[in-house]
CSV table of C-alpha atoms and ligand atoms in Angstrom, one decimal:
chain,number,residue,atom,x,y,z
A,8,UNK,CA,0.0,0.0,0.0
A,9,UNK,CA,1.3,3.5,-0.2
A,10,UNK,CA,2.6,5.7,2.0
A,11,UNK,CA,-0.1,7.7,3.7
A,12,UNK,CA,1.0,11.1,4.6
A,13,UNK,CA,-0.1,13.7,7.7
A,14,UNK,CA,2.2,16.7,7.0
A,15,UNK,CA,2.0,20.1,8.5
A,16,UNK,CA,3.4,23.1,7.3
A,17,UNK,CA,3.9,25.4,10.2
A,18,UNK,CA,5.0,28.2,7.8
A,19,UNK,CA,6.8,31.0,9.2
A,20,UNK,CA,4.7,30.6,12.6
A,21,UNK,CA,5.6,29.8,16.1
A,22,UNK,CA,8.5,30.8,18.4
A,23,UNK,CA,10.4,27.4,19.2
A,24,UNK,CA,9.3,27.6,22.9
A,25,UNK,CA,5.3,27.5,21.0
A,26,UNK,CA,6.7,24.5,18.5
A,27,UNK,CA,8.5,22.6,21.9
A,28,UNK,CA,5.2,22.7,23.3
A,29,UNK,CA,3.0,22.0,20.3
A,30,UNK,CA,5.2,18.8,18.8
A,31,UNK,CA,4.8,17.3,22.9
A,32,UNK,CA,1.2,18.1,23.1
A,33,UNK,CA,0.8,16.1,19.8
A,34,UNK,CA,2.9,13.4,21.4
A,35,UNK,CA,0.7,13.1,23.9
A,36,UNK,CA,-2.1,12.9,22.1
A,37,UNK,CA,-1.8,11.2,18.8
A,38,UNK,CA,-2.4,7.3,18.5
A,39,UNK,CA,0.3,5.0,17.2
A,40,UNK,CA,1.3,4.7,13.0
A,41,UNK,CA,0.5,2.1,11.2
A,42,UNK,CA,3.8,1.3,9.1
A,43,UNK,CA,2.7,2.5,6.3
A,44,UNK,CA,1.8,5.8,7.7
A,45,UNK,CA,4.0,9.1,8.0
A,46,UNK,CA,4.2,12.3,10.1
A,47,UNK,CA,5.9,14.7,8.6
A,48,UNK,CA,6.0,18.2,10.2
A,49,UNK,CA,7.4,20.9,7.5
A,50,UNK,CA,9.3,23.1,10.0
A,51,UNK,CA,11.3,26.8,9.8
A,52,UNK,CA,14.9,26.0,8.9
A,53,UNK,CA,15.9,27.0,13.2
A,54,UNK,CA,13.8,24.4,14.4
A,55,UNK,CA,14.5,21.8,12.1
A,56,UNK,CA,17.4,20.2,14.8
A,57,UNK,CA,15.7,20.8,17.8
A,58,UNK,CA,12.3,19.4,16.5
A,59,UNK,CA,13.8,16.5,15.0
A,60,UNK,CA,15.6,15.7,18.4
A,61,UNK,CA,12.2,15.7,20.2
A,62,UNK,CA,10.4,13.3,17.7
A,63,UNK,CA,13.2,11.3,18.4
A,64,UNK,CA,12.4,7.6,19.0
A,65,UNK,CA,8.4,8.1,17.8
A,66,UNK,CA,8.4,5.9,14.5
A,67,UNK,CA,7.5,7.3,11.4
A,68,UNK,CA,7.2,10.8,12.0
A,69,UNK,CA,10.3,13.1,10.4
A,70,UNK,CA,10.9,16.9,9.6
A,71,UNK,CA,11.4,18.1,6.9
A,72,UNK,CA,12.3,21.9,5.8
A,73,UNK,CA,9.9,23.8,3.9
A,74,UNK,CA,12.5,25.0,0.8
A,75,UNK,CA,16.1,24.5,-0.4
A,76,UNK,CA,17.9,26.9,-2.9
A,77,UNK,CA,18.0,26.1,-6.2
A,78,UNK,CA,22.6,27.0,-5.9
A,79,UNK,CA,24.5,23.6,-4.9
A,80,UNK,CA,26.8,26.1,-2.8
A,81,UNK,CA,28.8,29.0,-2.4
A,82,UNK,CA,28.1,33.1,-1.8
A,83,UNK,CA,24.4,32.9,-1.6
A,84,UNK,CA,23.9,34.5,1.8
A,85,UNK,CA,20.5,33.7,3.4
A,86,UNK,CA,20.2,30.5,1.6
A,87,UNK,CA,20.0,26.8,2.9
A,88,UNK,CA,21.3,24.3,0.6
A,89,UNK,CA,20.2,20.5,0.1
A,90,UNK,CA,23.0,19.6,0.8
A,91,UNK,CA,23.3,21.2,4.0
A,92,UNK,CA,19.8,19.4,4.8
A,93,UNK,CA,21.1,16.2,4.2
A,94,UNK,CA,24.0,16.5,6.4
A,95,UNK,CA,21.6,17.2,9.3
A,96,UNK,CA,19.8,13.9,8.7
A,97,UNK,CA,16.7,15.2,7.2
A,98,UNK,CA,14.8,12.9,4.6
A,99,UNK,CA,12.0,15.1,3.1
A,100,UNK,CA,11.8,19.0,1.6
A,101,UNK,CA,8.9,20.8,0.8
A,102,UNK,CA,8.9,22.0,-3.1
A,103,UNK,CA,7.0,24.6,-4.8
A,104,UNK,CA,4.2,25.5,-2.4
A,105,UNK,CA,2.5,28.1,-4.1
A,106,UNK,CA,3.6,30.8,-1.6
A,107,UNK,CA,7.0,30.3,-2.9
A,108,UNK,CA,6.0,30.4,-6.3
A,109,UNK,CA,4.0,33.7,-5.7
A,110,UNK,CA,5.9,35.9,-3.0
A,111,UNK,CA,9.2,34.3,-4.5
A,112,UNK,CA,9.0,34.4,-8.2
A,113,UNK,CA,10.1,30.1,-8.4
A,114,UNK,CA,9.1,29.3,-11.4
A,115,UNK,CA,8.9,25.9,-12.9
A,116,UNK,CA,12.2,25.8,-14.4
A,117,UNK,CA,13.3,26.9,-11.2
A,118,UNK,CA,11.5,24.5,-8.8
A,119,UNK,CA,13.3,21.7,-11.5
A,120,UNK,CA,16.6,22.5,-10.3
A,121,UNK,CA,15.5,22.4,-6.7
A,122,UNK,CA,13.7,18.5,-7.3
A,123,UNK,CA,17.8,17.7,-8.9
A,124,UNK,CA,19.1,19.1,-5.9
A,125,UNK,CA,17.2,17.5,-3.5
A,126,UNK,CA,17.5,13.9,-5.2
A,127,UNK,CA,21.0,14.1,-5.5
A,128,UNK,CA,21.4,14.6,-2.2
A,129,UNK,CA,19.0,11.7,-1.1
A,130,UNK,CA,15.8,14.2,0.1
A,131,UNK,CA,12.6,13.1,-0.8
A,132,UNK,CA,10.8,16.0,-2.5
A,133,UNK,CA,7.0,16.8,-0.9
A,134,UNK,CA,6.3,19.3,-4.5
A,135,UNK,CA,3.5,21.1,-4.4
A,136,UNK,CA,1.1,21.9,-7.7
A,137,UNK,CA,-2.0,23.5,-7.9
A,138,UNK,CA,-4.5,25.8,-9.9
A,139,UNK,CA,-5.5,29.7,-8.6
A,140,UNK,CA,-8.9,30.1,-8.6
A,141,UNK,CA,-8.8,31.5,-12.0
A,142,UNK,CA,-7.8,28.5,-13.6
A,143,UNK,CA,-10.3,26.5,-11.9
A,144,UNK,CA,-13.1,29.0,-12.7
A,145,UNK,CA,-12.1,28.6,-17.0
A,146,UNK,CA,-12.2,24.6,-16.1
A,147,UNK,CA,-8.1,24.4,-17.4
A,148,UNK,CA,-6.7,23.3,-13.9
A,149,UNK,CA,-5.9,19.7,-15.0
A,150,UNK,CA,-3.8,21.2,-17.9
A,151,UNK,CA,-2.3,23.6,-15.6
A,152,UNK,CA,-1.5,21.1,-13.1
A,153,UNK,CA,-0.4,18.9,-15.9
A,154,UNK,CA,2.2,21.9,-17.0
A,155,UNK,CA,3.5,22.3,-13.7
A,156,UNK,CA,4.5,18.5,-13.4
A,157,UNK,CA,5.8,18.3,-16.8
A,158,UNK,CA,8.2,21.3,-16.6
A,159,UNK,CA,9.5,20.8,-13.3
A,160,UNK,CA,9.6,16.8,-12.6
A,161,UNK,CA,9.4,14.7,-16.2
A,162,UNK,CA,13.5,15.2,-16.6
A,163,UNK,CA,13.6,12.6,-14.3
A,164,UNK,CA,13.9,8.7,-14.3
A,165,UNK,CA,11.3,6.2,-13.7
A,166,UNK,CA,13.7,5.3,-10.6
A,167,UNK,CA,13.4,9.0,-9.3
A,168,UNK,CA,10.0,9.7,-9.6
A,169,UNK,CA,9.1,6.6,-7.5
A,170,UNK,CA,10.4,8.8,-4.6
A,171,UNK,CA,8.0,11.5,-5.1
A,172,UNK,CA,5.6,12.8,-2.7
A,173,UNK,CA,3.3,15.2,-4.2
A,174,UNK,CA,0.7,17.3,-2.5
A,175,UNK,CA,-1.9,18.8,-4.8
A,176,UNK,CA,-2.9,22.5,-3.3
A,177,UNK,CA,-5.5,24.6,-4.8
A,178,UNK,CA,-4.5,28.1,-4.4
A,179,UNK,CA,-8.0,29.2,-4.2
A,180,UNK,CA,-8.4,26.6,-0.6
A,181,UNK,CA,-5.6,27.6,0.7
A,182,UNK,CA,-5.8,29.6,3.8
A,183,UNK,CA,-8.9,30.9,2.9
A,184,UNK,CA,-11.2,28.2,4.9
A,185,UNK,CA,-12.9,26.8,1.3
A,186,UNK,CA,-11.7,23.4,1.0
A,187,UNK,CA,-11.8,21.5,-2.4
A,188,UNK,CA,-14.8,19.4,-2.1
A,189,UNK,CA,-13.9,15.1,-2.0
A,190,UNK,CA,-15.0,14.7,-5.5
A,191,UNK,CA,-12.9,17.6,-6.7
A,192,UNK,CA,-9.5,16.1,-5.0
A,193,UNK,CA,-10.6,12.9,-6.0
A,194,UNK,CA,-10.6,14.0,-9.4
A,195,UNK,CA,-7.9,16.0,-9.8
A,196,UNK,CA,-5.6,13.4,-7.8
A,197,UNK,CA,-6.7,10.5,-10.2
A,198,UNK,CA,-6.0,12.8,-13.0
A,199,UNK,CA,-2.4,13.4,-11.7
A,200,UNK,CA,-1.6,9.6,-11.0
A,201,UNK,CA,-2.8,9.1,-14.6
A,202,UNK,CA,-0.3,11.9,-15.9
A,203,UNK,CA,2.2,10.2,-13.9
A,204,UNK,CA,1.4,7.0,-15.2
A,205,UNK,CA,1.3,8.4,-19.0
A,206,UNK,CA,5.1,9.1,-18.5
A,207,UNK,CA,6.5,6.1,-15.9
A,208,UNK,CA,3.9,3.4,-16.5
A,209,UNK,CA,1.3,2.3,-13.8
A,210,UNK,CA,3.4,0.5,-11.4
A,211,UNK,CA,5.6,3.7,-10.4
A,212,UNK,CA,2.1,5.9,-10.6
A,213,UNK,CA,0.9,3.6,-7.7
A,214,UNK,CA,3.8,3.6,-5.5
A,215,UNK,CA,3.6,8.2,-5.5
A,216,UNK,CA,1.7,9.5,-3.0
A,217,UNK,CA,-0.1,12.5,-3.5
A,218,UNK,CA,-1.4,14.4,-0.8
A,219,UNK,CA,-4.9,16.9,-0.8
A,220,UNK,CA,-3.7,20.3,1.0
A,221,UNK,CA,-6.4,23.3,1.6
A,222,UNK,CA,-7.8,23.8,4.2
A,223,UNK,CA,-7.7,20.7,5.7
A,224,UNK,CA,-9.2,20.4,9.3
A,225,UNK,CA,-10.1,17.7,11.5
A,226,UNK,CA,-14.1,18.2,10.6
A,227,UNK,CA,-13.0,16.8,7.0
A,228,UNK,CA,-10.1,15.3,7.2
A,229,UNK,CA,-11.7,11.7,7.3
A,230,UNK,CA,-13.9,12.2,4.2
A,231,UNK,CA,-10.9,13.6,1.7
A,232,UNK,CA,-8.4,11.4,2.9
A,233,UNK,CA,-11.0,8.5,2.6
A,234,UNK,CA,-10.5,9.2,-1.7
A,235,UNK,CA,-9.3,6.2,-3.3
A,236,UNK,CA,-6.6,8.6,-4.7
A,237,UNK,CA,-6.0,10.9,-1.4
A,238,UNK,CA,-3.1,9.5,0.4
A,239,UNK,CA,-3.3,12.1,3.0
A,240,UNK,CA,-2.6,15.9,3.4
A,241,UNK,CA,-0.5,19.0,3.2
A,242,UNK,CA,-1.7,20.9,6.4
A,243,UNK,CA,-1.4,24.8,6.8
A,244,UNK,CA,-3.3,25.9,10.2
A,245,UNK,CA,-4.7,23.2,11.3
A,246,UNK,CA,-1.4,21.6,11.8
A,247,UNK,CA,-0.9,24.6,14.4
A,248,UNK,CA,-3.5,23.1,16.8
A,249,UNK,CA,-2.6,20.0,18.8
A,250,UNK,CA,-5.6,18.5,19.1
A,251,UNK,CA,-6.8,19.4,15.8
A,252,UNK,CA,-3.4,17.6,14.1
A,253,UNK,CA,-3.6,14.5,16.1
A,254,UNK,CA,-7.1,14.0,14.9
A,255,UNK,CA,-6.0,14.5,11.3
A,256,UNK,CA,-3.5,12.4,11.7
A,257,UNK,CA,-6.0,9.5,12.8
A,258,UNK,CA,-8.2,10.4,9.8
A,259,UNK,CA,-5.6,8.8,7.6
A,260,UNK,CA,-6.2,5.4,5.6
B,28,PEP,C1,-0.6,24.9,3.1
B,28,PEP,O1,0.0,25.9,3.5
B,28,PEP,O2,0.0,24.1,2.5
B,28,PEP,C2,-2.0,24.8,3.4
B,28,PEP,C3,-2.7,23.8,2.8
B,28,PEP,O3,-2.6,25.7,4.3
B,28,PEP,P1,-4.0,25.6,5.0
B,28,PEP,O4,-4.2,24.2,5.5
B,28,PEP,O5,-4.0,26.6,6.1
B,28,PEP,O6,-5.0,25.9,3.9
């Protein structure tokens, strides 16, 4: 079965006194993982260490940063390399989520070079796609979507691509309280697996996980991640909420 994924994206929130005390309240409270489930908390880059040394010894659940730089190395100053992740043990980067892509300028070319980086240096890429609501309101966000993939992830190798994690966000649900409905993710993530299966054949399509994120909250948690094609979420505020986390986390498959 594949990988089902509970990941929060804390964003730029929290002081790390808030985070110390949110990652133990969700200790506390969340039930065991099945083995093939996954926590993954998408952390800022001064918690990563300190976070990861408190999940320590609690199977399955990881950090992971929320960006690399798309420079191997070198005078870049503010920037965090992949390969500067890997040497602090860390096993998953967030890729592409669309406030990067807006605030930042990363464009798909861009976000290409970051997906290299992070293979190379034996990160798993969470990469984030997704339609504003424009797009969605002409009815062109499975060709959009389709775009994003193409430019940014089909250089790769059948062998590469099975180590994709990717979270479909709709701009328009992100944030803003308006989730995608279960039969819109459904549809969209079935559409994606088949794109994915168009270029690396069905067997590798199966084995990616692809992740609903937008507004995701405990209330419907259950019923998108219960999509034959949801294999968990990408989770923005929510994930800021103990309680609310740790029951999202127990809505996955
Ligand atoms: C996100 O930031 O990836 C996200 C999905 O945010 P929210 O859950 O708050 O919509």
């Amino acid at each position: 079965m594949r990988k089902q994924i509970a990941a929060a994206n804390w964003k730029m929130n929290l002081t790390l006194q808030q985070a110390e005390q949110l990652t133990h309240e969700l200790l506390a409270s969340k039930r065991n993982l099945g083995a093939n489930q996954l926590v993954v908390f998408g952390v800022p880059f001064p918690y990563l260490l300190p976070i990861k040394n408190t999940l320590q010894g609690n199977g399955n659940m990881y950090v992971a940063a929320q960006n690399c730089s798309d420079k191997k190395s070198g005078a870049y100053t503010g920037e965090t390399s992949a390969e500067m992740l890997k040497s602090i043990g860390l096993k998953y980067v967030i890729i592409g989520h669309s406030e990067r892509r807006e605030y930042f300028n990363e464009d798909n070319a861009t976000l290409a070079v970051k997906v290299d980086l992070a293979l190379a240096n034996d990160l798993q890429p969470i990469f984030c796609c997704g339609e504003p609501l424009s797009v969605r309101e002409a009815e062109t966000q499975n060709s959009y979507v389709e775009k994003q993939l193409n430019e940014s992830l089909f250089h790769l190798s059948a062998d590469q691509a099975r180590y994709f994690v990717v979270a479909y966000e709709p701009i328009w649900a992100i944030g803003t309280g308006r989730t995608a409905s279960s039969d819109q993710a459904q549809e969209m993530h079935a559409h994606i697996r088949s794109v994915f299966a168009s270029k690396y054949g069905e067997d590798v399509a199966n084995t990616i996980s692809i992740l609903y994120g937008g507004s995701v909250k405990a209330a419907n948690a259950k019923e998108i991640f219960g999509q034959p094609d949801v294999d968990g979420g990408l989770v923005g505020g929510a994930s800021l909420v103990a309680d609310e986390f740790a029951s999202i986390i127990n809505s996955l498959k």
